[in-house]
Amino acid sequence: GENVEQHPSTLSVQEGDSAVIKCTYSDSASNYFPWYKQELGKGPQLIIDIRSNVGEKKDQRIAVTLNKTAKHFSLHITETQPEDSAVYFCAVWGNKLTFGGGTRVLVKP
Amino acid sequence: KAGVTQTPRYLIKTRGQQVTLSCSPISGHRSVSWYQQTPGQGLQFLFEYFSETQRNKGNFPGRFSGRQFSNSRSEMNVSTLELGDSALYLCASSPSQGQYGYTFGSGTRLTVV
């Protein structure tokens, strides 16, 4: 089955700096790559997604890049703010959503 | 519009008991998926229902089961509870079977003692 690896597991950044989270996957047939943000006591919330026919997508301070040849994709958060502190999950769609292990992001004011 | 509603939010059960969790999808959404979230294993897929039929199933023992009703509401059941079943159980709905538009509920926190 699909295997998704996510790095790093924890990330501490200073407010205003950028944060980058990387994921690799195993199934070359996968075609949809969402990112979720999970805050304490809540379920994961979709923040951005990308499909296999697109290399990059941006939405305000967040962006995702996809390299299908290398089977990896990344989340970039610029100008980080304290409210960006949360756990972030990448996911890959084959015939179901398979999630990475998560990255706990802490933005220090 | 209302989001995905999961009830109850918290549950404490004893080993050997069974439990039923409920999920009401977003109005108009017909597909419901269930996930188990634990610190050690992360988010793991349990099953997906669409049009009252199980369309996909993860690698969980038969003690885990589910169903979907004609109004798209879904329930999952865990029988003969074990300590390792303690987890956050998340439900996600989407407009149709497939990958886009997944919206998660806040989950049911199950503790088995």
Coordinates of N, CA and C in Angstrom, one line a residue:
Chain A
G1 N 0.8 -1.2 0.0 CA 0.0 0.0 0.0 C 0.8 1.3 0.0
E2 N 0.2 2.4 -0.1 CA 0.9 3.7 -0.1 C 1.6 3.9 1.2
N3 N 2.8 4.5 1.1 CA 3.6 4.9 2.3 C 4.0 6.3 2.2
V4 N 3.6 7.1 3.2 CA 3.9 8.5 3.2 C 4.8 8.9 4.3
E5 N 6.0 9.5 4.0 CA 6.9 9.9 5.1 C 6.9 11.4 5.1
Q6 N 6.9 12.0 6.3 CA 6.8 13.4 6.5 C 8.0 13.8 7.5
H7 N 8.7 15.0 7.1 CA 9.8 15.5 7.9 C 9.7 17.0 7.9
P8 N 10.1 17.7 9.0 CA 10.5 17.0 10.2 C 9.3 16.7 11.1
S9 N 9.5 16.0 12.2 CA 8.4 15.7 13.1 C 8.1 16.9 14.0
T10 N 9.1 17.8 14.3 CA 8.8 19.0 15.0 C 9.6 20.1 14.3
L11 N 9.1 21.3 14.4 CA 9.7 22.5 13.7 C 9.4 23.7 14.6
S12 N 10.5 24.3 15.0 CA 10.3 25.6 15.8 C 10.9 26.7 15.0
V13 N 10.1 27.8 14.8 CA 10.6 28.9 14.0 C 10.2 30.2 14.8
Q14 N 11.0 31.2 14.4 CA 10.7 32.5 15.0 C 9.6 33.2 14.2
E15 N 8.8 33.9 14.8 CA 7.7 34.6 14.1 C 8.3 35.5 13.0
G16 N 7.7 35.4 11.8 CA 8.1 36.1 10.7 C 9.0 35.3 9.8
D17 N 9.6 34.2 10.3 CA 10.4 33.3 9.5 C 9.6 32.4 8.6
S18 N 10.2 31.6 7.7 CA 9.5 30.7 6.9 C 9.6 29.3 7.5
A19 N 8.6 28.5 7.2 CA 8.6 27.1 7.6 C 8.4 26.2 6.4
V20 N 9.2 25.1 6.3 CA 9.0 24.2 5.2 C 8.9 22.7 5.8
I21 N 7.9 22.0 5.3 CA 7.6 20.7 5.6 C 7.6 19.8 4.4
K22 N 8.3 18.7 4.4 CA 8.5 17.8 3.2 C 7.8 16.5 3.4
C23 N 7.3 16.0 2.3 CA 6.7 14.6 2.3 C 7.1 13.8 1.1
T24 N 7.4 12.6 1.3 CA 7.6 11.7 0.1 C 6.6 10.6 0.2
Y25 N 6.3 10.0 -1.0 CA 5.3 9.0 -1.1 C 5.8 7.9 -2.0
S26 N 5.1 6.7 -2.0 CA 5.6 5.6 -2.7 C 4.9 5.2 -4.0
D27 N 3.6 5.5 -4.1 CA 2.8 5.1 -5.2 C 2.8 6.1 -6.3
S28 N 3.4 5.8 -7.4 CA 3.5 6.8 -8.5 C 2.1 7.1 -9.1
A29 N 1.1 6.3 -8.9 CA -0.2 6.5 -9.4 C -1.0 7.5 -8.6
S30 N -0.5 7.9 -7.4 CA -1.2 8.9 -6.6 C -1.4 10.2 -7.4
N31 N -2.5 10.8 -7.2 CA -2.8 12.0 -8.0 C -3.4 13.2 -7.3
Y32 N -3.5 13.2 -6.0 CA -4.0 14.3 -5.2 C -3.3 14.4 -3.9
F33 N -2.9 15.6 -3.5 CA -2.0 15.8 -2.4 C -2.5 17.0 -1.6
P34 N -3.3 16.7 -0.5 CA -3.7 17.8 0.3 C -2.9 18.0 1.6
W35 N -3.0 19.1 2.2 CA -2.3 19.4 3.4 C -3.4 19.8 4.4
Y36 N -3.2 19.3 5.7 CA -4.2 19.6 6.7 C -3.5 20.2 7.9
K37 N -4.2 21.1 8.6 CA -3.7 21.7 9.8 C -4.7 21.2 11.0
Q38 N -4.1 20.7 12.1 CA -4.9 20.3 13.2 C -4.5 21.1 14.4
E39 N -5.5 21.7 15.0 CA -5.3 22.5 16.2 C -5.8 21.6 17.4
L40 N -5.4 22.0 18.6 CA -5.7 21.2 19.7 C -7.3 21.1 19.9
G41 N -7.7 19.8 20.0 CA -9.1 19.6 20.3 C -10.0 19.7 19.0
K42 N -9.4 19.8 17.9 CA -10.1 19.9 16.6 C -9.7 18.8 15.6
G43 N -10.5 18.6 14.6 CA -10.2 17.7 13.6 C -9.3 18.4 12.6
P44 N -8.6 17.6 11.7 CA -7.8 18.2 10.7 C -8.6 19.1 9.7
Q45 N -8.0 20.3 9.4 CA -8.7 21.2 8.5 C -7.8 21.3 7.2
L46 N -8.5 21.2 6.1 CA -7.8 21.3 4.8 C -7.3 22.8 4.6
I47 N -6.0 23.0 4.3 CA -5.5 24.3 4.1 C -5.1 24.6 2.7
I48 N -4.6 23.6 2.0 CA -4.2 23.7 0.6 C -4.1 22.3 0.0
D49 N -4.3 22.2 -1.3 CA -4.1 20.9 -2.0 C -3.6 21.2 -3.4
I50 N -3.1 20.1 -3.9 CA -2.5 20.2 -5.3 C -2.8 18.9 -6.0
R51 N -3.0 19.0 -7.3 CA -3.3 17.8 -8.1 C -2.1 17.5 -8.9
S52 N -2.0 16.3 -9.4 CA -0.8 15.8 -10.1 C -0.4 16.5 -11.3
N53 N -1.3 17.3 -11.9 CA -1.0 18.0 -13.2 C -0.5 19.4 -12.9
V54 N -0.3 19.7 -11.7 CA 0.2 21.1 -11.3 C 1.4 20.9 -10.5
G55 N 2.4 21.8 -10.7 CA 3.7 21.7 -10.0 C 3.7 22.6 -8.8
E56 N 2.9 23.7 -8.7 CA 3.0 24.6 -7.6 C 1.6 25.3 -7.4
K57 N 1.3 25.5 -6.2 CA 0.0 26.3 -5.9 C 0.3 27.2 -4.7
K58 N -0.3 28.4 -4.8 CA -0.1 29.3 -3.7 C -1.4 29.9 -3.2
D59 N -1.5 30.1 -1.9 CA -2.7 30.8 -1.4 C -2.2 31.6 -0.2
Q60 N -2.1 32.9 -0.5 CA -1.6 33.9 0.5 C -0.2 33.5 1.0
R61 N -0.1 33.2 2.3 CA 1.2 32.9 2.9 C 1.6 31.4 2.8
I62 N 0.7 30.6 2.2 CA 1.1 29.2 2.1 C 1.2 28.7 0.7
A63 N 2.1 27.8 0.4 CA 2.3 27.3 -1.0 C 2.7 25.8 -0.9
V64 N 2.3 25.1 -1.9 CA 2.7 23.7 -2.0 C 3.4 23.5 -3.3
T65 N 4.5 22.7 -3.3 CA 5.2 22.3 -4.6 C 5.1 20.8 -4.7
L66 N 5.1 20.3 -5.9 CA 5.0 18.9 -6.2 C 6.0 18.5 -7.2
N67 N 6.8 17.5 -6.9 CA 7.7 16.9 -7.9 C 7.3 15.4 -8.1
K68 N 6.5 15.2 -9.1 CA 6.0 13.8 -9.3 C 7.1 12.8 -9.7
T69 N 8.1 13.3 -10.4 CA 9.2 12.4 -10.8 C 9.9 11.9 -9.5
A70 N 10.2 12.8 -8.6 CA 10.9 12.4 -7.4 C 9.9 11.9 -6.3
K71 N 8.6 12.0 -6.6 CA 7.6 11.6 -5.6 C 7.7 12.3 -4.3
H72 N 7.9 13.6 -4.3 CA 7.8 14.4 -3.1 C 7.1 15.7 -3.3
F73 N 6.6 16.2 -2.2 CA 5.9 17.5 -2.2 C 6.1 18.2 -0.9
S74 N 6.0 19.5 -0.9 CA 6.4 20.3 0.2 C 5.4 21.4 0.5
L75 N 5.3 21.7 1.8 CA 4.4 22.9 2.2 C 5.4 24.0 2.7
H76 N 5.1 25.2 2.2 CA 5.9 26.4 2.6 C 5.0 27.4 3.2
I77 N 5.3 27.8 4.4 CA 4.6 28.9 5.1 C 5.5 30.1 5.3
T78 N 5.2 31.2 4.7 CA 6.0 32.4 4.8 C 5.4 33.3 5.9
E79 N 6.3 34.2 6.4 CA 5.9 35.2 7.4 C 5.1 34.6 8.5
T80 N 5.6 33.5 9.1 CA 4.9 32.8 10.1 C 4.4 33.7 11.3
Q81 N 3.2 33.3 11.8 CA 2.6 34.0 12.9 C 2.2 33.0 14.0
P82 N 2.1 33.5 15.2 CA 1.8 32.5 16.3 C 0.6 31.6 16.1
E83 N -0.4 32.1 15.3 CA -1.6 31.3 15.0 C -1.3 30.2 14.0
D84 N -0.1 30.2 13.5 CA 0.3 29.0 12.6 C 0.7 27.8 13.4
S85 N 0.9 28.0 14.7 CA 1.3 26.9 15.6 C 0.2 25.8 15.6
A86 N 0.6 24.6 15.2 CA -0.4 23.5 15.1 C 0.4 22.3 14.6
V87 N -0.4 21.2 14.4 CA 0.2 20.0 13.8 C -0.2 20.0 12.3
Y88 N 0.7 19.8 11.4 CA 0.4 19.8 10.0 C 0.6 18.4 9.4
F89 N -0.4 17.9 8.6 CA -0.3 16.6 8.0 C -0.3 16.7 6.5
C90 N 0.6 16.0 5.8 CA 0.4 15.9 4.4 C -0.4 14.6 4.2
A91 N -1.0 14.5 3.0 CA -1.8 13.3 2.7 C -1.7 13.0 1.2
V92 N -1.9 11.8 0.8 CA -1.8 11.3 -0.6 C -3.0 10.5 -0.9
W93 N -3.6 10.8 -2.1 CA -4.7 10.0 -2.5 C -4.3 8.9 -3.5
G94 N -4.5 7.6 -3.2 CA -4.4 6.6 -4.1 C -5.8 6.1 -4.4
N95 N -6.3 5.2 -3.5 CA -7.7 4.9 -3.5 C -8.4 5.3 -2.2
K96 N -7.5 5.9 -1.3 CA -8.0 6.5 0.0 C -6.9 7.5 0.4
L97 N -7.2 8.3 1.3 CA -6.3 9.3 1.8 C -5.3 8.6 2.8
T98 N -4.0 8.6 2.5 CA -3.0 8.1 3.4 C -2.2 9.3 3.9
F99 N -2.1 9.4 5.3 CA -1.5 10.6 5.9 C 0.0 10.3 6.3
G100 N 0.7 11.4 6.3 CA 2.1 11.4 6.8 C 2.0 11.4 8.4
G101 N 3.1 11.3 9.0 CA 3.1 11.2 10.5 C 2.9 12.5 11.2
G102 N 2.9 13.7 10.5 CA 2.6 14.9 11.1 C 3.8 15.7 11.5
T103 N 3.7 17.0 11.5 CA 4.8 17.9 11.9 C 4.2 18.9 12.9
R104 N 4.8 18.9 14.1 CA 4.3 19.9 15.1 C 5.1 21.2 14.9
V105 N 4.4 22.2 14.5 CA 5.1 23.5 14.3 C 4.8 24.5 15.4
L106 N 5.9 25.0 16.0 CA 5.8 26.0 17.0 C 6.4 27.3 16.5
V107 N 5.6 28.4 16.5 CA 6.0 29.7 16.1 C 6.2 30.5 17.4
K108 N 7.5 30.9 17.6 CA 7.8 31.7 18.8 C 7.7 33.2 18.6
P109 N 7.0 33.9 19.4 CA 6.9 35.3 19.2 C 8.1 36.1 19.5
Chain B
K1 N -22.9 26.8 6.4 CA -23.7 25.5 6.7 C -23.0 24.8 7.8
A2 N -23.7 23.9 8.4 CA -23.1 23.1 9.5 C -22.1 22.2 9.0
G3 N -21.0 22.0 9.9 CA -20.0 21.1 9.5 C -20.3 19.6 9.8
V4 N -19.3 18.8 9.9 CA -19.4 17.4 10.2 C -19.6 17.3 11.7
T5 N -20.6 16.6 12.2 CA -20.9 16.5 13.6 C -20.7 15.1 14.1
Q6 N -19.9 15.0 15.1 CA -19.6 13.7 15.7 C -20.0 13.7 17.1
T7 N -20.7 12.6 17.5 CA -21.2 12.4 18.9 C -20.9 11.0 19.3
P8 N -20.6 10.8 20.6 CA -20.3 11.9 21.6 C -18.9 12.5 21.4
R9 N -18.6 13.5 22.1 CA -17.2 14.0 21.9 C -16.2 13.2 22.8
Y10 N -16.6 12.8 23.9 CA -15.8 12.0 24.8 C -16.5 10.8 25.3
L11 N -15.8 9.7 25.5 CA -16.4 8.4 25.9 C -15.4 7.6 26.7
I12 N -15.8 7.1 27.8 CA -14.9 6.2 28.6 C -15.6 4.8 28.7
K13 N -14.9 3.8 28.2 CA -15.5 2.4 28.3 C -14.5 1.5 28.9
T14 N -15.1 0.4 29.3 CA -14.2 -0.7 30.0 C -13.9 -1.8 29.0
R15 N -12.7 -2.3 29.2 CA -12.3 -3.4 28.3 C -13.4 -4.5 28.2
G16 N -13.6 -5.0 26.9 CA -14.6 -6.0 26.7 C -16.0 -5.5 26.3
Q17 N -16.2 -4.2 26.6 CA -17.5 -3.6 26.2 C -17.5 -3.3 24.7
Q18 N -18.6 -2.8 24.2 CA -18.7 -2.4 22.8 C -19.1 -0.9 22.8
V19 N -18.8 -0.2 21.7 CA -19.2 1.2 21.6 C -19.6 1.5 20.2
T20 N -20.5 2.5 20.1 CA -21.0 3.0 18.9 C -20.8 4.5 18.8
L21 N -20.2 5.0 17.7 CA -19.9 6.4 17.5 C -20.7 6.8 16.3
S22 N -21.1 8.1 16.3 CA -22.0 8.6 15.3 C -21.4 9.8 14.5
C23 N -21.7 9.9 13.3 CA -21.2 10.9 12.4 C -22.3 11.4 11.5
S24 N -22.6 12.7 11.6 CA -23.5 13.4 10.6 C -22.7 14.2 9.7
P25 N -22.8 13.9 8.4 CA -22.0 14.6 7.4 C -22.6 16.0 7.1
I26 N -21.8 16.8 6.4 CA -22.3 18.0 5.9 C -23.5 17.8 5.0
S27 N -24.5 18.6 5.1 CA -25.7 18.5 4.2 C -25.3 18.4 2.8
G28 N -25.8 17.3 2.1 CA -25.5 17.1 0.7 C -24.3 16.2 0.4
H29 N -23.5 16.0 1.5 CA -22.4 15.1 1.3 C -22.9 13.7 1.4
R30 N -22.4 12.8 0.5 CA -22.9 11.4 0.5 C -21.9 10.4 0.9
S31 N -20.6 10.8 1.0 CA -19.5 9.9 1.3 C -19.0 10.2 2.7
V32 N -18.8 9.2 3.5 CA -18.3 9.3 4.9 C -17.2 8.3 5.1
S33 N -16.0 8.8 5.6 CA -14.9 8.0 5.9 C -14.6 8.1 7.4
W34 N -14.0 7.1 7.9 CA -13.6 7.1 9.3 C -12.1 6.8 9.4
Y35 N -11.5 7.5 10.4 CA -10.1 7.4 10.7 C -9.8 7.3 12.2
Q36 N -8.8 6.5 12.5 CA -8.4 6.4 13.9 C -7.1 7.2 14.1
Q37 N -7.0 8.1 15.1 CA -5.8 8.8 15.3 C -5.2 8.5 16.7
T38 N -4.0 8.0 16.7 CA -3.3 7.8 17.9 C -1.9 8.4 17.8
P39 N -1.3 8.7 19.0 CA 0.1 9.3 19.0 C 1.1 8.4 18.3
G40 N 1.0 7.1 18.5 CA 2.0 6.1 17.9 C 1.8 5.8 16.4
Q41 N 0.5 5.7 16.0 CA 0.3 5.2 14.6 C -0.2 6.4 13.7
G42 N -0.5 7.5 14.3 CA -1.0 8.6 13.5 C -2.4 8.4 13.0
L43 N -2.7 8.9 11.8 CA -4.0 8.8 11.2 C -4.1 7.6 10.3
Q44 N -5.0 6.7 10.7 CA -5.1 5.4 9.9 C -6.6 5.3 9.5
F45 N -6.7 4.9 8.2 CA -8.0 4.8 7.5 C -8.7 3.5 8.0
L46 N -10.0 3.7 8.4 CA -10.8 2.6 8.9 C -11.7 2.1 7.7
F47 N -12.6 2.9 7.2 CA -13.4 2.5 6.1 C -14.1 3.8 5.5
E48 N -14.7 3.6 4.3 CA -15.4 4.6 3.6 C -16.8 4.0 3.2
Y49 N -17.8 4.9 3.4 CA -19.1 4.5 3.0 C -19.7 5.5 2.0
F50 N -20.4 5.0 1.0 CA -21.1 5.8 0.0 C -22.3 5.1 -0.4
S51 N -23.4 5.8 -0.4 CA -24.7 5.2 -0.8 C -25.0 3.9 0.0
E52 N -24.7 4.0 1.3 CA -25.0 3.0 2.3 C -24.2 1.7 2.1
T53 N -23.2 1.8 1.3 CA -22.3 0.6 1.0 C -20.9 0.9 1.4
Q54 N -20.2 0.0 2.0 CA -18.8 0.1 2.3 C -18.0 0.0 1.0
R55 N -17.3 1.1 0.7 CA -16.6 1.1 -0.6 C -15.1 0.8 -0.4
N56 N -14.6 0.9 0.8 CA -13.1 0.7 1.0 C -12.9 0.4 2.4
K57 N -11.9 -0.4 2.7 CA -11.7 -0.8 4.1 C -10.2 -0.8 4.4
G58 N -9.8 -0.3 5.6 CA -8.4 -0.3 6.0 C -8.1 -1.6 6.7
N59 N -6.9 -1.7 7.2 CA -6.4 -2.9 7.9 C -6.7 -3.0 9.4
F60 N -7.9 -3.1 9.7 CA -8.3 -3.2 11.1 C -9.1 -4.5 11.3
P61 N -9.0 -5.0 12.5 CA -9.7 -6.3 12.7 C -11.2 -6.2 12.6
G62 N -11.9 -7.3 12.5 CA -13.3 -7.3 12.3 C -14.1 -6.8 13.4
R63 N -13.5 -6.5 14.6 CA -14.2 -5.9 15.7 C -14.6 -4.5 15.3
F64 N -14.0 -3.9 14.3 CA -14.4 -2.6 13.8 C -15.3 -2.7 12.7
S65 N -16.5 -2.1 12.8 CA -17.5 -2.2 11.7 C -18.2 -0.8 11.6
G66 N -18.9 -0.7 10.6 CA -19.6 0.6 10.4 C -20.8 0.4 9.5
R67 N -21.6 1.4 9.4 CA -22.7 1.4 8.5 C -23.1 2.8 8.1
Q68 N -23.9 3.0 7.0 CA -24.3 4.3 6.6 C -25.8 4.2 6.4
F69 N -26.5 5.2 6.8 CA -28.0 5.2 6.6 C -28.4 6.0 5.3
S70 N -29.7 5.9 5.0 CA -30.1 6.5 3.8 C -30.0 8.0 3.8
N71 N -29.9 8.6 5.0 CA -29.7 10.1 5.0 C -28.2 10.4 5.1
S72 N -27.3 9.5 4.8 CA -25.9 9.6 4.8 C -25.2 9.6 6.1
R73 N -26.0 9.7 7.2 CA -25.4 9.6 8.5 C -24.7 8.2 8.7
S74 N -23.6 8.2 9.5 CA -22.9 7.0 9.6 C -22.6 6.7 11.1
E75 N -22.5 5.4 11.3 CA -22.1 5.0 12.7 C -20.9 4.0 12.5
M76 N -20.0 4.0 13.5 CA -19.0 2.9 13.6 C -19.1 2.3 14.9
N77 N -18.9 1.0 14.9 CA -19.0 0.2 16.1 C -17.7 -0.6 16.4
V78 N -17.3 -0.6 17.6 CA -16.1 -1.4 18.0 C -16.6 -2.3 19.1
S79 N -16.4 -3.6 18.9 CA -16.8 -4.6 19.8 C -15.6 -5.1 20.6
T80 N -15.9 -5.7 21.8 CA -14.8 -6.3 22.6 C -13.6 -5.4 22.7
L81 N -13.9 -4.2 23.3 CA -12.9 -3.2 23.4 C -11.6 -3.6 24.0
E82 N -10.5 -3.2 23.5 CA -9.2 -3.4 24.1 C -8.5 -2.1 24.4
L83 N -7.6 -2.1 25.4 CA -6.9 -0.9 25.8 C -6.3 -0.1 24.6
G84 N -5.8 -0.8 23.6 CA -5.2 -0.2 22.4 C -6.2 0.5 21.5
D85 N -7.5 0.3 21.8 CA -8.5 1.0 21.0 C -8.7 2.5 21.4
S86 N -8.0 2.8 22.5 CA -8.1 4.2 23.0 C -7.5 5.1 21.9
A87 N -8.3 6.1 21.4 CA -7.9 6.9 20.3 C -8.9 8.0 20.1
L88 N -8.5 8.9 19.2 CA -9.5 9.9 18.6 C -10.0 9.3 17.3
Y89 N -11.3 9.2 17.2 CA -11.9 8.6 16.0 C -12.5 9.8 15.2
L90 N -12.0 9.9 14.0 CA -12.4 11.1 13.2 C -13.3 10.6 12.0
C91 N -14.3 11.4 11.7 CA -15.1 11.1 10.6 C -14.9 12.3 9.6
A92 N -14.9 12.0 8.3 CA -14.8 13.0 7.3 C -15.8 12.7 6.2
S93 N -16.4 13.8 5.8 CA -17.4 13.7 4.7 C -17.0 14.4 3.4
S94 N -17.4 13.9 2.3 CA -17.1 14.5 1.0 C -18.4 14.4 0.1
P95 N -18.5 15.3 -0.9 CA -19.7 15.3 -1.7 C -20.0 14.0 -2.3
S96 N -19.0 13.3 -2.8 CA -19.2 12.0 -3.4 C -18.0 11.1 -3.1
Q97 N -18.1 9.8 -3.6 CA -17.0 8.9 -3.4 C -15.8 9.4 -4.2
G98 N -14.7 9.5 -3.5 CA -13.5 10.0 -4.1 C -12.7 10.9 -3.2
Q99 N -11.8 11.6 -3.8 CA -10.8 12.2 -2.9 C -11.0 13.7 -2.6
Y100 N -11.8 14.4 -3.3 CA -11.9 15.8 -3.1 C -12.9 16.3 -2.1
G101 N -12.6 17.4 -1.4 CA -13.6 18.0 -0.5 C -13.8 17.3 0.8
Y102 N -12.8 16.6 1.3 CA -12.8 16.0 2.6 C -12.9 17.0 3.7
T103 N -14.0 17.0 4.5 CA -14.1 17.8 5.7 C -14.2 16.9 6.9
F104 N -13.4 17.2 7.9 CA -13.3 16.4 9.1 C -14.2 17.0 10.2
G105 N -14.7 16.1 11.0 CA -15.4 16.5 12.3 C -14.3 16.7 13.3
S106 N -14.7 17.0 14.5 CA -13.8 17.2 15.6 C -13.4 16.0 16.4
G107 N -14.1 14.9 16.0 CA -13.7 13.6 16.5 C -14.4 13.2 17.8
T108 N -14.3 11.9 18.1 CA -14.8 11.3 19.4 C -13.5 10.8 20.1
R109 N -13.3 11.3 21.3 CA -12.1 10.8 22.1 C -12.6 9.6 22.9
L110 N -12.1 8.4 22.5 CA -12.5 7.1 23.2 C -11.4 6.7 24.1
T111 N -11.7 6.5 25.4 CA -10.7 6.0 26.3 C -11.2 4.7 26.9
V112 N -10.4 3.6 26.7 CA -10.7 2.3 27.2 C -9.9 2.0 28.5
V113 N -10.6 1.7 29.6 CA -9.9 1.4 30.8 C -10.1 0.0 31.3

